[in-house]
Structure formats: structure tokens, C-alpha cells
PDB file of C-alpha atoms and ligand atoms in Angstrom:
ATOM      1  CA  MET A  20      68.856  77.977  67.939  1.00 82.00           C
ATOM      2  CA  ALA A  21      69.561  79.582  71.326  1.00 85.00           C
ATOM      3  CA  ASP A  22      69.427  76.685  73.795  1.00 90.00           C
ATOM      4  CA  LEU A  23      71.868  77.391  76.636  1.00 94.00           C
ATOM      5  CA  GLY A  24      69.284  79.011  78.914  1.00 91.00           C
ATOM      6  CA  ILE A  25      68.093  75.490  79.704  1.00 93.00           C
ATOM      7  CA  PRO A  26      70.156  74.212  82.672  1.00 94.00           C
ATOM      8  CA  GLN A  27      70.796  70.702  81.207  1.00 96.00           C
ATOM      9  CA  ASN A  28      72.339  72.242  78.074  1.00 96.00           C
ATOM     10  CA  THR A  29      74.613  74.506  80.105  1.00 97.00           C
ATOM     11  CA  ILE A  30      75.679  71.513  82.235  1.00 97.00           C
ATOM     12  CA  ALA A  31      76.394  69.491  79.068  1.00 97.00           C
ATOM     13  CA  VAL A  32      78.662  72.254  77.673  1.00 97.00           C
ATOM     14  CA  LEU A  33      80.498  72.658  80.995  1.00 97.00           C
ATOM     15  CA  LYS A  34      81.056  68.889  81.158  1.00 97.00           C
ATOM     16  CA  LYS A  35      82.176  68.594  77.534  1.00 97.00           C
ATOM     17  CA  TYR A  36      84.916  71.183  78.122  1.00 97.00           C
ATOM     18  CA  GLN A  37      85.559  70.239  81.772  1.00 97.00           C
ATOM     19  CA  PHE A  38      85.132  73.906  82.555  1.00 98.00           C
ATOM     20  CA  HIS A  39      86.016  75.144  86.044  1.00 96.00           C
ATOM     21  CA  PHE A  40      84.388  78.367  87.231  1.00 96.00           C
ATOM     22  CA  GLN A  41      86.846  81.108  88.081  1.00 95.00           C
ATOM     23  CA  LYS A  42      85.790  83.112  91.100  1.00 91.00           C
ATOM     24  CA  LYS A  43      88.201  85.938  90.226  1.00 94.00           C
ATOM     25  CA  PHE A  44      86.210  86.585  87.023  1.00 95.00           C
ATOM     26  CA  GLY A  45      82.842  86.646  88.813  1.00 94.00           C
ATOM     27  CA  GLN A  46      81.465  83.757  86.791  1.00 96.00           C
ATOM     28  CA  ASN A  47      77.777  83.063  87.415  1.00 96.00           C
ATOM     29  CA  PHE A  48      76.134  81.888  84.222  1.00 97.00           C
ATOM     30  CA  LEU A  49      72.463  82.550  83.483  1.00 97.00           C
ATOM     31  CA  ILE A  50      70.260  79.472  83.308  1.00 97.00           C
ATOM     32  CA  ASP A  51      66.797  80.980  82.997  1.00 96.00           C
ATOM     33  CA  THR A  52      65.099  81.541  79.643  1.00 96.00           C
ATOM     34  CA  HIS A  53      62.534  83.992  81.094  1.00 96.00           C
ATOM     35  CA  VAL A  54      65.298  86.288  82.318  1.00 97.00           C
ATOM     36  CA  LEU A  55      67.065  86.035  78.956  1.00 96.00           C
ATOM     37  CA  ASP A  56      63.835  86.966  77.148  1.00 96.00           C
ATOM     38  CA  LYS A  57      63.334  89.931  79.483  1.00 97.00           C
ATOM     39  CA  ILE A  58      66.842  91.224  78.865  1.00 97.00           C
ATOM     40  CA  ILE A  59      66.491  90.975  75.084  1.00 96.00           C
ATOM     41  CA  ALA A  60      63.019  92.577  75.128  1.00 96.00           C
ATOM     42  CA  SER A  61      64.000  95.453  77.412  1.00 97.00           C
ATOM     43  CA  ALA A  62      67.171  96.174  75.429  1.00 97.00           C
ATOM     44  CA  GLU A  63      64.871  96.452  72.362  1.00 97.00           C
ATOM     45  CA  ILE A  64      67.395  94.712  70.125  1.00 97.00           C
ATOM     46  CA  THR A  65      66.491  94.793  66.424  1.00 96.00           C
ATOM     47  CA  LYS A  66      68.166  93.711  63.204  1.00 96.00           C
ATOM     48  CA  ASP A  67      69.458  97.320  62.833  1.00 96.00           C
ATOM     49  CA  ASP A  68      71.479  97.100  66.040  1.00 97.00           C
ATOM     50  CA  TYR A  69      75.165  96.582  66.618  1.00 98.00           C
ATOM     51  CA  VAL A  70      75.526  95.106  70.120  1.00 98.00           C
ATOM     52  CA  LEU A  71      78.540  94.913  72.384  1.00 98.00           C
ATOM     53  CA  GLU A  72      78.275  92.158  74.970  1.00 98.00           C
ATOM     54  CA  ILE A  73      80.651  92.309  77.923  1.00 97.00           C
ATOM     55  CA  GLY A  74      81.495  88.919  79.474  1.00 97.00           C
ATOM     56  CA  PRO A  75      79.591  86.385  77.320  1.00 98.00           C
ATOM     57  CA  GLY A  76      80.537  83.373  79.492  1.00 98.00           C
ATOM     58  CA  ILE A  77      79.631  80.251  77.480  1.00 98.00           C
ATOM     59  CA  GLY A  78      77.504  82.350  75.093  1.00 98.00           C
ATOM     60  CA  THR A  79      74.054  81.923  76.642  1.00 98.00           C
ATOM     61  CA  MET A  80      72.898  85.496  76.063  1.00 97.00           C
ATOM     62  CA  THR A  81      75.146  85.909  73.014  1.00 98.00           C
ATOM     63  CA  GLN A  82      73.120  83.283  71.125  1.00 98.00           C
ATOM     64  CA  CYS A  83      69.910  85.263  71.800  1.00 97.00           C
ATOM     65  CA  LEU A  84      71.621  88.523  70.841  1.00 98.00           C
ATOM     66  CA  CYS A  85      72.838  87.021  67.540  1.00 98.00           C
ATOM     67  CA  GLU A  86      69.283  86.004  66.731  1.00 97.00           C
ATOM     68  CA  HIS A  87      67.940  89.527  67.277  1.00 97.00           C
ATOM     69  CA  ALA A  88      70.782  91.891  66.311  1.00 98.00           C
ATOM     70  CA  LYS A  89      72.591  92.817  63.111  1.00 97.00           C
ATOM     71  CA  PHE A  90      76.030  92.119  64.576  1.00 98.00           C
ATOM     72  CA  VAL A  91      77.429  91.266  68.014  1.00 98.00           C
ATOM     73  CA  THR A  92      80.909  91.748  69.454  1.00 98.00           C
ATOM     74  CA  ALA A  93      81.406  89.639  72.590  1.00 98.00           C
ATOM     75  CA  VAL A  94      84.395  90.519  74.784  1.00 98.00           C
ATOM     76  CA  GLU A  95      85.486  87.781  77.208  1.00 98.00           C
ATOM     77  CA  ILE A  96      88.482  87.882  79.555  1.00 97.00           C
ATOM     78  CA  ASP A  97      88.751  84.148  80.333  1.00 98.00           C
ATOM     79  CA  LYS A  98      90.830  82.339  77.699  1.00 98.00           C
ATOM     80  CA  ASN A  99      89.276  78.986  78.694  1.00 98.00           C
ATOM     81  CA  LEU A 100      85.905  80.252  77.478  1.00 98.00           C
ATOM     82  CA  ILE A 101      87.102  81.179  73.970  1.00 98.00           C
ATOM     83  CA  PRO A 102      87.011  77.635  72.468  1.00 98.00           C
ATOM     84  CA  ILE A 103      83.642  77.086  74.142  1.00 98.00           C
ATOM     85  CA  LEU A 104      82.261  80.286  72.597  1.00 98.00           C
ATOM     86  CA  GLN A 105      83.634  79.277  69.188  1.00 98.00           C
ATOM     87  CA  ASP A 106      81.621  76.084  69.560  1.00 97.00           C
ATOM     88  CA  THR A 107      78.357  77.457  71.015  1.00 98.00           C
ATOM     89  CA  LEU A 108      78.311  80.406  68.579  1.00 98.00           C
ATOM     90  CA  GLY A 109      79.578  78.384  65.609  1.00 97.00           C
ATOM     91  CA  ASN A 110      76.217  78.513  63.823  1.00 96.00           C
ATOM     92  CA  TYR A 111      76.023  82.312  63.846  1.00 98.00           C
ATOM     93  CA  GLY A 112      77.670  84.390  61.121  1.00 97.00           C
ATOM     94  CA  ASN A 113      77.045  87.747  62.805  1.00 98.00           C
ATOM     95  CA  VAL A 114      79.308  87.511  65.847  1.00 98.00           C
ATOM     96  CA  GLU A 115      82.905  88.343  66.650  1.00 98.00           C
ATOM     97  CA  ILE A 116      84.517  86.928  69.806  1.00 98.00           C
ATOM     98  CA  VAL A 117      87.239  89.091  71.324  1.00 98.00           C
ATOM     99  CA  HIS A 118      89.525  87.655  74.003  1.00 98.00           C
ATOM    100  CA  SER A 119      90.324  90.664  76.221  1.00 97.00           C
ATOM    101  CA  ASP A 120      89.682  92.535  79.417  1.00 96.00           C
ATOM    102  CA  ILE A 121      86.922  95.005  78.480  1.00 94.00           C
ATOM    103  CA  LEU A 122      88.790  97.752  80.343  1.00 92.00           C
ATOM    104  CA  LYS A 123      91.645  97.359  77.834  1.00 94.00           C
ATOM    105  CA  VAL A 124      89.479  97.511  74.709  1.00 95.00           C
ATOM    106  CA  ASP A 125      89.348 100.776  72.756  1.00 94.00           C
ATOM    107  CA  ILE A 126      85.560 100.752  72.513  1.00 94.00           C
ATOM    108  CA  ASN A 127      85.382 104.027  70.586  1.00 94.00           C
ATOM    109  CA  LYS A 128      87.600 102.472  67.898  1.00 95.00           C
ATOM    110  CA  LEU A 129      85.544  99.282  67.889  1.00 96.00           C
ATOM    111  CA  VAL A 130      82.290 101.218  67.427  1.00 95.00           C
ATOM    112  CA  GLU A 131      83.926 103.307  64.671  1.00 96.00           C
ATOM    113  CA  GLU A 132      85.057 100.186  62.801  1.00 96.00           C
ATOM    114  CA  LYS A 133      81.989  98.026  63.314  1.00 95.00           C
ATOM    115  CA  ASN A 134      79.178 100.583  63.358  1.00 96.00           C
ATOM    116  CA  GLU A 135      80.607 103.644  61.567  1.00 95.00           C
ATOM    117  CA  GLY A 136      80.690 105.441  64.925  1.00 93.00           C
ATOM    118  CA  LYS A 137      76.891 105.207  65.338  1.00 95.00           C
ATOM    119  CA  PRO A 138      75.565 104.502  68.858  1.00 96.00           C
ATOM    120  CA  VAL A 139      75.881 100.942  70.081  1.00 97.00           C
ATOM    121  CA  LYS A 140      73.666  98.964  72.450  1.00 98.00           C
ATOM    122  CA  ILE A 141      75.540  97.350  75.307  1.00 97.00           C
ATOM    123  CA  VAL A 142      74.259  94.240  77.050  1.00 97.00           C
ATOM    124  CA  ALA A 143      76.064  92.582  79.939  1.00 96.00           C
ATOM    125  CA  ASN A 144      75.731  90.286  82.880  1.00 93.00           C
ATOM    126  CA  LEU A 145      78.650  91.866  84.675  1.00 86.00           C
ATOM    127  CA  PRO A 146      80.892  90.476  87.378  1.00 86.00           C
ATOM    128  CA  TYR A 147      79.779  92.470  90.389  1.00 81.00           C
ATOM    129  CA  TYR A 148      83.215  93.684  91.447  1.00 84.00           C
ATOM    130  CA  ILE A 149      83.791  95.611  88.211  1.00 88.00           C
ATOM    131  CA  THR A 150      80.289  96.855  87.454  1.00 88.00           C
ATOM    132  CA  THR A 151      80.889 100.431  88.542  1.00 87.00           C
ATOM    133  CA  PRO A 152      84.343 100.891  86.918  1.00 88.00           C
ATOM    134  CA  ILE A 153      83.050  99.495  83.620  1.00 90.00           C
ATOM    135  CA  ILE A 154      79.956 101.677  83.544  1.00 90.00           C
ATOM    136  CA  MET A 155      81.899 104.791  84.557  1.00 87.00           C
ATOM    137  CA  GLU A 156      84.545 104.045  81.926  1.00 87.00           C
ATOM    138  CA  LEU A 157      81.929 103.741  79.178  1.00 89.00           C
ATOM    139  CA  PHE A 158      80.309 107.021  80.180  1.00 90.00           C
ATOM    140  CA  GLU A 159      83.459 109.035  80.790  1.00 86.00           C
ATOM    141  CA  ARG A 160      85.096 107.958  77.538  1.00 86.00           C
ATOM    142  CA  HIS A 161      82.016 109.233  75.726  1.00 88.00           C
ATOM    143  CA  VAL A 162      81.513 105.996  73.848  1.00 91.00           C
ATOM    144  CA  PRO A 163      78.518 106.544  71.527  1.00 94.00           C
ATOM    145  CA  ILE A 164      75.886 104.441  73.316  1.00 96.00           C
ATOM    146  CA  LYS A 165      72.125 104.118  72.851  1.00 97.00           C
ATOM    147  CA  SER A 166      71.549 102.048  75.941  1.00 97.00           C
ATOM    148  CA  VAL A 167      73.261  99.814  78.485  1.00 97.00           C
ATOM    149  CA  THR A 168      71.171  96.878  79.703  1.00 97.00           C
ATOM    150  CA  VAL A 169      72.957  95.205  82.572  1.00 96.00           C
ATOM    151  CA  MET A 170      72.539  92.564  85.222  1.00 96.00           C
ATOM    152  CA  VAL A 171      73.995  93.981  88.421  1.00 95.00           C
ATOM    153  CA  GLN A 172      73.885  93.302  92.133  1.00 94.00           C
ATOM    154  CA  LYS A 173      70.492  94.475  93.435  1.00 95.00           C
ATOM    155  CA  GLU A 174      72.156  97.065  95.695  1.00 94.00           C
ATOM    156  CA  VAL A 175      73.995  98.562  92.720  1.00 94.00           C
ATOM    157  CA  ALA A 176      70.702  98.898  90.819  1.00 95.00           C
ATOM    158  CA  ALA A 177      69.325 100.764  93.858  1.00 96.00           C
ATOM    159  CA  ARG A 178      72.362 103.069  93.917  1.00 95.00           C
ATOM    160  CA  MET A 179      71.934 103.833  90.227  1.00 96.00           C
ATOM    161  CA  GLN A 180      68.412 105.156  90.808  1.00 96.00           C
ATOM    162  CA  ALA A 181      68.830 106.803  94.220  1.00 97.00           C
ATOM    163  CA  GLY A 182      68.019 110.452  94.925  1.00 96.00           C
ATOM    164  CA  PRO A 183      69.545 113.014  97.352  1.00 97.00           C
ATOM    165  CA  GLY A 184      69.304 112.391 101.090  1.00 94.00           C
ATOM    166  CA  THR A 185      68.996 108.596 100.783  1.00 95.00           C
ATOM    167  CA  LYS A 186      71.586 106.057 101.950  1.00 94.00           C
ATOM    168  CA  ASP A 187      72.103 104.706  98.424  1.00 95.00           C
ATOM    169  CA  TYR A 188      72.775 108.134  96.887  1.00 96.00           C
ATOM    170  CA  GLY A 189      76.347 108.647  95.715  1.00 94.00           C
ATOM    171  CA  ALA A 190      78.727 109.312  92.828  1.00 93.00           C
ATOM    172  CA  LEU A 191      77.240 106.451  90.772  1.00 94.00           C
ATOM    173  CA  SER A 192      73.677 107.833  91.154  1.00 96.00           C
ATOM    174  CA  LEU A 193      74.827 111.240  89.918  1.00 97.00           C
ATOM    175  CA  ALA A 194      76.848 109.825  87.009  1.00 95.00           C
ATOM    176  CA  VAL A 195      73.881 107.733  85.883  1.00 96.00           C
ATOM    177  CA  LYS A 196      71.593 110.776  86.128  1.00 97.00           C
ATOM    178  CA  TYR A 197      74.023 112.883  84.101  1.00 97.00           C
ATOM    179  CA  TYR A 198      74.446 110.348  81.314  1.00 96.00           C
ATOM    180  CA  ALA A 199      71.262 108.278  81.212  1.00 97.00           C
ATOM    181  CA  LYS A 200      67.716 107.493  82.284  1.00 97.00           C
ATOM    182  CA  PRO A 201      67.550 104.346  84.430  1.00 96.00           C
ATOM    183  CA  LEU A 202      64.714 101.828  84.256  1.00 97.00           C
ATOM    184  CA  MET A 203      64.402  98.775  86.518  1.00 96.00           C
ATOM    185  CA  VAL A 204      63.645  95.773  84.321  1.00 97.00           C
ATOM    186  CA  ALA A 205      63.580  92.761  86.662  1.00 96.00           C
ATOM    187  CA  ASN A 206      64.683  91.352  89.978  1.00 97.00           C
ATOM    188  CA  VAL A 207      66.640  88.135  89.466  1.00 98.00           C
ATOM    189  CA  PRO A 208      67.009  85.630  92.325  1.00 97.00           C
ATOM    190  CA  PRO A 209      70.210  83.563  92.835  1.00 97.00           C
ATOM    191  CA  ASN A 210      68.625  80.338  91.505  1.00 97.00           C
ATOM    192  CA  CYS A 211      68.657  81.780  87.961  1.00 97.00           C
ATOM    193  CA  PHE A 212      72.459  81.322  87.856  1.00 97.00           C
ATOM    194  CA  MET A 213      75.016  78.554  87.906  1.00 96.00           C
ATOM    195  CA  PRO A 214      76.711  78.605  90.365  1.00 96.00           C
ATOM    196  CA  ARG A 215      74.298  80.541  92.571  1.00 96.00           C
ATOM    197  CA  PRO A 216      75.660  83.920  93.697  1.00 95.00           C
ATOM    198  CA  LYS A 217      75.336  84.876  97.366  1.00 93.00           C
ATOM    199  CA  VAL A 218      73.466  88.077  96.523  1.00 94.00           C
ATOM    200  CA  ALA A 219      70.283  88.976  94.655  1.00 96.00           C
ATOM    201  CA  SER A 220      70.596  90.592  91.230  1.00 97.00           C
ATOM    202  CA  ALA A 221      68.607  92.979  89.081  1.00 97.00           C
ATOM    203  CA  VAL A 222      68.492  93.939  85.437  1.00 97.00           C
ATOM    204  CA  ILE A 223      68.544  97.672  84.803  1.00 97.00           C
ATOM    205  CA  ARG A 224      68.411  99.553  81.517  1.00 97.00           C
ATOM    206  CA  LEU A 225      70.202 102.878  81.168  1.00 97.00           C
ATOM    207  CA  THR A 226      68.990 104.820  78.144  1.00 97.00           C
ATOM    208  CA  CYS A 227      71.660 107.371  77.309  1.00 96.00           C
ATOM    209  CA  HIS A 228      70.715 111.048  76.988  1.00 96.00           C
ATOM    210  CA  GLU A 229      71.513 112.733  73.690  1.00 92.00           C
ATOM    211  CA  THR A 230      72.532 115.785  75.708  1.00 93.00           C
ATOM    212  CA  PRO A 231      73.098 115.821  79.482  1.00 95.00           C
ATOM    213  CA  PRO A 232      70.311 117.315  81.634  1.00 97.00           C
ATOM    214  CA  VAL A 233      72.737 119.992  82.921  1.00 97.00           C
ATOM    215  CA  ARG A 234      75.406 121.923  81.070  1.00 96.00           C
ATOM    216  CA  VAL A 235      78.663 122.734  82.834  1.00 97.00           C
ATOM    217  CA  LYS A 236      81.781 124.675  81.905  1.00 96.00           C
ATOM    218  CA  ASP A 237      84.081 121.820  82.895  1.00 95.00           C
ATOM    219  CA  GLU A 238      82.683 118.269  82.977  1.00 94.00           C
ATOM    220  CA  ALA A 239      85.873 116.779  84.451  1.00 92.00           C
ATOM    221  CA  LEU A 240      85.681 119.254  87.349  1.00 94.00           C
ATOM    222  CA  LEU A 241      82.005 118.379  87.950  1.00 95.00           C
ATOM    223  CA  PHE A 242      82.912 114.700  88.388  1.00 93.00           C
ATOM    224  CA  ARG A 243      85.984 115.462  90.506  1.00 92.00           C
ATOM    225  CA  LEU A 244      83.736 117.478  92.823  1.00 94.00           C
ATOM    226  CA  ILE A 245      81.152 114.704  92.970  1.00 94.00           C
ATOM    227  CA  ARG A 246      83.775 112.059  93.737  1.00 91.00           C
ATOM    228  CA  ALA A 247      85.437 114.237  96.386  1.00 92.00           C
ATOM    229  CA  SER A 248      82.055 114.917  98.032  1.00 93.00           C
ATOM    230  CA  PHE A 249      81.300 111.223  98.471  1.00 91.00           C
ATOM    231  CA  ASN A 250      84.809 109.957  99.234  1.00 85.00           C
ATOM    232  CA  GLN A 251      84.285 110.971 102.816  1.00 80.00           C
ATOM    233  CA  ARG A 252      80.539 110.850 103.171  1.00 78.00           C
ATOM    234  CA  ARG A 253      80.439 111.869 106.803  1.00 82.00           C
ATOM    235  CA  LYS A 254      82.413 115.071 106.292  1.00 87.00           C
ATOM    236  CA  THR A 255      80.747 118.357 105.435  1.00 94.00           C
ATOM    237  CA  LEU A 256      80.964 119.308 101.773  1.00 94.00           C
ATOM    238  CA  ALA A 257      83.480 122.070 102.639  1.00 94.00           C
ATOM    239  CA  ASN A 258      85.775 119.622 104.460  1.00 92.00           C
ATOM    240  CA  GLY A 259      85.459 116.926 101.804  1.00 91.00           C
ATOM    241  CA  LEU A 260      86.341 119.319  98.983  1.00 93.00           C
ATOM    242  CA  SER A 261      89.122 121.217 100.719  1.00 91.00           C
ATOM    243  CA  HIS A 262      90.876 118.001 101.810  1.00 89.00           C
ATOM    244  CA  ASP A 263      90.707 116.367  98.410  1.00 88.00           C
ATOM    245  CA  PRO A 264      94.265 115.954  97.045  1.00 87.00           C
ATOM    246  CA  GLU A 265      93.101 116.076  93.409  1.00 84.00           C
ATOM    247  CA  LEU A 266      91.131 119.313  93.731  1.00 82.00           C
ATOM    248  CA  ARG A 267      93.776 121.169  95.760  1.00 84.00           C
ATOM    249  CA  MET A 268      91.490 124.111  96.614  1.00 84.00           C
ATOM    250  CA  ALA A 269      92.017 126.446  99.544  1.00 87.00           C
ATOM    251  CA  LYS A 270      89.496 125.997 102.339  1.00 90.00           C
ATOM    252  CA  GLU A 271      88.513 129.712 102.270  1.00 92.00           C
ATOM    253  CA  VAL A 272      87.723 129.523  98.546  1.00 91.00           C
ATOM    254  CA  VAL A 273      85.669 126.351  99.068  1.00 93.00           C
ATOM    255  CA  GLN A 274      83.763 127.898 101.985  1.00 94.00           C
ATOM    256  CA  LYS A 275      83.047 131.109 100.047  1.00 94.00           C
ATOM    257  CA  VAL A 276      81.776 129.269  96.945  1.00 95.00           C
ATOM    258  CA  ILE A 277      79.513 127.049  99.060  1.00 96.00           C
ATOM    259  CA  LYS A 278      78.141 130.114 100.889  1.00 96.00           C
ATOM    260  CA  ASP A 279      77.638 132.102  97.656  1.00 96.00           C
ATOM    261  CA  ALA A 280      75.726 129.139  96.211  1.00 96.00           C
ATOM    262  CA  GLY A 281      73.286 129.515  99.101  1.00 96.00           C
ATOM    263  CA  PHE A 282      74.195 126.471 101.200  1.00 96.00           C
ATOM    264  CA  PRO A 283      74.849 126.445 104.964  1.00 95.00           C
ATOM    265  CA  ALA A 284      78.439 125.646 106.035  1.00 93.00           C
ATOM    266  CA  SER A 285      77.218 122.312 107.450  1.00 94.00           C
ATOM    267  CA  VAL A 286      75.809 120.998 104.163  1.00 96.00           C
ATOM    268  CA  ARG A 287      76.890 117.498 103.096  1.00 95.00           C
ATOM    269  CA  GLY A 288      77.340 116.375  99.491  1.00 94.00           C
ATOM    270  CA  GLU A 289      74.659 113.721  99.894  1.00 94.00           C
ATOM    271  CA  MET A 290      71.987 116.457 100.077  1.00 95.00           C
ATOM    272  CA  LEU A 291      72.830 118.040  96.711  1.00 97.00           C
ATOM    273  CA  THR A 292      71.027 117.383  93.428  1.00 98.00           C
ATOM    274  CA  LEU A 293      72.838 117.082  90.098  1.00 98.00           C
ATOM    275  CA  GLU A 294      71.680 120.615  89.214  1.00 98.00           C
ATOM    276  CA  GLU A 295      73.185 121.936  92.470  1.00 98.00           C
ATOM    277  CA  PHE A 296      76.487 120.128  91.831  1.00 98.00           C
ATOM    278  CA  ALA A 297      76.508 121.626  88.317  1.00 98.00           C
ATOM    279  CA  ASP A 298      75.980 125.123  89.724  1.00 97.00           C
ATOM    280  CA  LEU A 299      78.772 124.602  92.288  1.00 97.00           C
ATOM    281  CA  SER A 300      81.067 123.259  89.596  1.00 96.00           C
ATOM    282  CA  ASP A 301      80.620 126.374  87.448  1.00 97.00           C
ATOM    283  CA  ARG A 302      81.196 128.598  90.488  1.00 96.00           C
ATOM    284  CA  PHE A 303      84.446 126.726  91.224  1.00 93.00           C
ATOM    285  CA  SER A 304      85.493 127.058  87.558  1.00 92.00           C
ATOM    286  CA  ASP A 305      85.019 130.833  87.831  1.00 91.00           C
ATOM    287  CA  ALA A 306      86.781 131.012  91.213  1.00 85.00           C
ATOM    288  CA  VAL A 307      89.792 129.108  89.876  1.00 74.00           C
ATOM    289  CA  ARG A 308      89.952 131.301  86.745  1.00 72.00           C
ATOM    290  CA  GLN A 309      89.774 134.490  88.823  1.00 70.00           C
ATOM    291  CA  SER A 310      92.597 133.332  91.072  1.00 62.00           C
ATOM    292  CA  PHE A 311      95.049 133.310  88.115  1.00 56.00           C
TER     293      PHE A 311
HETATM  294  N1  SAM B 408      77.021  86.540  80.165  1.00 97.95           N
HETATM  295  C1  SAM B 408      77.200  85.235  80.754  1.00 97.95           C
HETATM  296  C2  SAM B 408      75.886  84.742  81.305  1.00 97.95           C
HETATM  297  O1  SAM B 408      75.008  85.582  81.508  1.00 97.95           O
HETATM  298  O2  SAM B 408      75.746  83.552  81.530  1.00 97.95           O
HETATM  299  C3  SAM B 408      78.281  85.234  81.825  1.00 97.95           C
HETATM  300  C4  SAM B 408      78.073  86.194  82.967  1.00 97.95           C
HETATM  301  S1  SAM B 408      79.288  86.097  84.260  1.00 97.95           S
HETATM  302  C5  SAM B 408      78.430  86.923  85.578  1.00 97.95           C
HETATM  303  C6  SAM B 408      80.485  87.356  83.858  1.00 97.95           C
HETATM  304  C7  SAM B 408      81.357  87.056  82.662  1.00 97.95           C
HETATM  305  O3  SAM B 408      82.231  88.170  82.462  1.00 97.95           O
HETATM  306  C8  SAM B 408      82.257  85.843  82.815  1.00 97.95           C
HETATM  307  O4  SAM B 408      82.238  85.085  81.653  1.00 97.95           O
HETATM  308  C9  SAM B 408      83.659  86.432  83.058  1.00 97.95           C
HETATM  309  O5  SAM B 408      84.704  85.569  82.664  1.00 97.95           O
HETATM  310  C10 SAM B 408      83.577  87.702  82.232  1.00 97.95           C
HETATM  311  N2  SAM B 408      84.474  88.792  82.663  1.00 97.95           N
HETATM  312  C11 SAM B 408      84.897  89.075  83.923  1.00 97.95           C
HETATM  313  N3  SAM B 408      85.671  90.175  83.931  1.00 97.95           N
HETATM  314  C12 SAM B 408      85.761  90.602  82.644  1.00 97.95           C
HETATM  315  C13 SAM B 408      86.441  91.676  82.013  1.00 97.95           C
HETATM  316  N4  SAM B 408      87.171  92.549  82.703  1.00 97.95           N
HETATM  317  N5  SAM B 408      86.326  91.823  80.664  1.00 97.95           N
HETATM  318  C14 SAM B 408      85.577  90.927  79.941  1.00 97.95           C
HETATM  319  N6  SAM B 408      84.920  89.889  80.496  1.00 97.95           N
HETATM  320  C15 SAM B 408      84.986  89.726  81.834  1.00 97.95           C
END
């Protein structure tokens, strides 16, 4: 039975293995059964689901996932946690522990092998410093995903849901909007973890769209434009795009496209909606094609 959400049981496991927390892996283990229940309930895990857990730690959430899902793959980077996981998950026959950096795992292949390529549910209490790269990687690689239910730093949850013209709005907000529908599940204070993190956390569920809300001619270009627009937030959109080394577009072309799209020369990227970025992206696609 899942029992690691109770602090004494977590302490007992850590003592048994003389485990030392590694700051570089962002290790803050959950010790609150209410939060665990909320994560499982909001991820809507059923016995039909194949679940990928990123960063299982000592297996606290993994135990709960095993009890609700058909099969769980848990990917953990810290080799010292592998024997612990083999112990804490020893009673479950529906889990595979993978010792790896999640960024080095071919998740498409994993989902193909374990779930015949059908969409997977992802659950994670992520180390804060790699939250954004992991989420972007999952989206951009077009891993078949039903939903991603993640514990993130509270500020990151705010960025994921932010709209144009707000301080939190940026490339992550637009990527989330393009790929998924965000839902705030819970605010989680530092005392729900061991050791306590310095920042507040939140659980957010991203339910992936079957088709994106906007269609563009070149998806890679759309995201290059978005990134370039927010790399230098204080610059006008025209300056940000024409100085971007990846885009390599002449300033006159950039200025003309922005004008033709109906924006003033002073417009900044932070004012544009996803639909407006999509329109700009298609205009740039056409402009580039015409220049050849
Ligand atoms: N899920 C556990 C829990 O809720 O108690 C642990 C959460 S802890 C915040 C993050 C976990 O992710 C740690 O176990 C850490 O070692 C692991 N981790 C860090 N970077 C990783 C990476 N790149 N790939 C896989 N696991 C990683």
C-alpha cells in the first residue's frame, strides 16, 4: 500500500539508505497525502492509463500511480535512488524504473513500445530549474500526450496561464496555449516537502489539444518568432526579430510584414495573442518564399 506520503515513513526510508539530498537534482520530496491525492485525482488516472513519471524520488507518488494506472514508467536521474525505488516499489508488478536523464530518453519510442503509440499521461514533481526545458521538449517532439500534471514553482504556473500585456506573459505561455489547456489544481506550500523549498509551488494540469487552436504554414518558424520576440522583451517586435541571429531577416522585410499585419512600428511582442503570432508567422513564411 502507498505509505510514503506520511513523513515518518519517508524519514525511515531515507535513514535506512543513508540518503543525502542532492541540490543539483532539485530534490524536494512530497510528504503530504492530501497533495498526492489531489495530483492523482486531477490527472484522472485509471486502469486504462499508461503513465510516465519524471523524477520519482523515493517513489512516493509512483506508489499511488501504480495503484491507479495500468502501467507506470518512472525515469530517475539519481543513481542513488534506484535501489531505494526497487525497494519501495517492490510490491508492484506494473512499474518499470529507468535510470536516466529524462532529456536523454526517446519518449516517442518508449510510448510506442509500452503503449502502442497511444497518448500517455505524464505526472511529475519537477526540479524547478528544468521545468520549462522538459515541458517544451515534450511538446516540440510531438510526444503523444493526453495530459501533463506537474508540480512547478508557483511563478511558472502563473507564466503558463498568462495572457498578453501581463508581466508573466512569454514564450512559455504561448507554447502552453498552442499545445494544451491549462488548469490550476492546487497551491502547495513549502511545508509539504522534505527538505522545504524556498519557494511556493503549484500543481497545474495541461490537457493536450488534439489539434492546435491555430494552424500555421511552418510551426518551427512560429516558435522561432515567439522566442525571438521575448528574448529581448524591452525591444520593439521589429528590433527583436531583425536582430535575432536564428531568423536572419532583413529589417525592412520585418518592418513591412509587421505594418501589413496592421501593427504600429512600436508594437512589442508581449502585446500579441497566439492568433496574431500565427498570422505574422504565415506572413513571414510568404515573405521568405517570395524573396527566393
Ligand atoms: N517525485 C518525487 C516526490 O514528489 O517526492 C521527487 C520530486 S523531486 C522535486 C525531483 C526528482 O526529479 C528528484 O528525484 C530528482 O533526482 C529527479 N530529477 C532531477 N532531474 C532529473 C532529470 N533530468 N531526469 C529525471 N529525473 C530527474
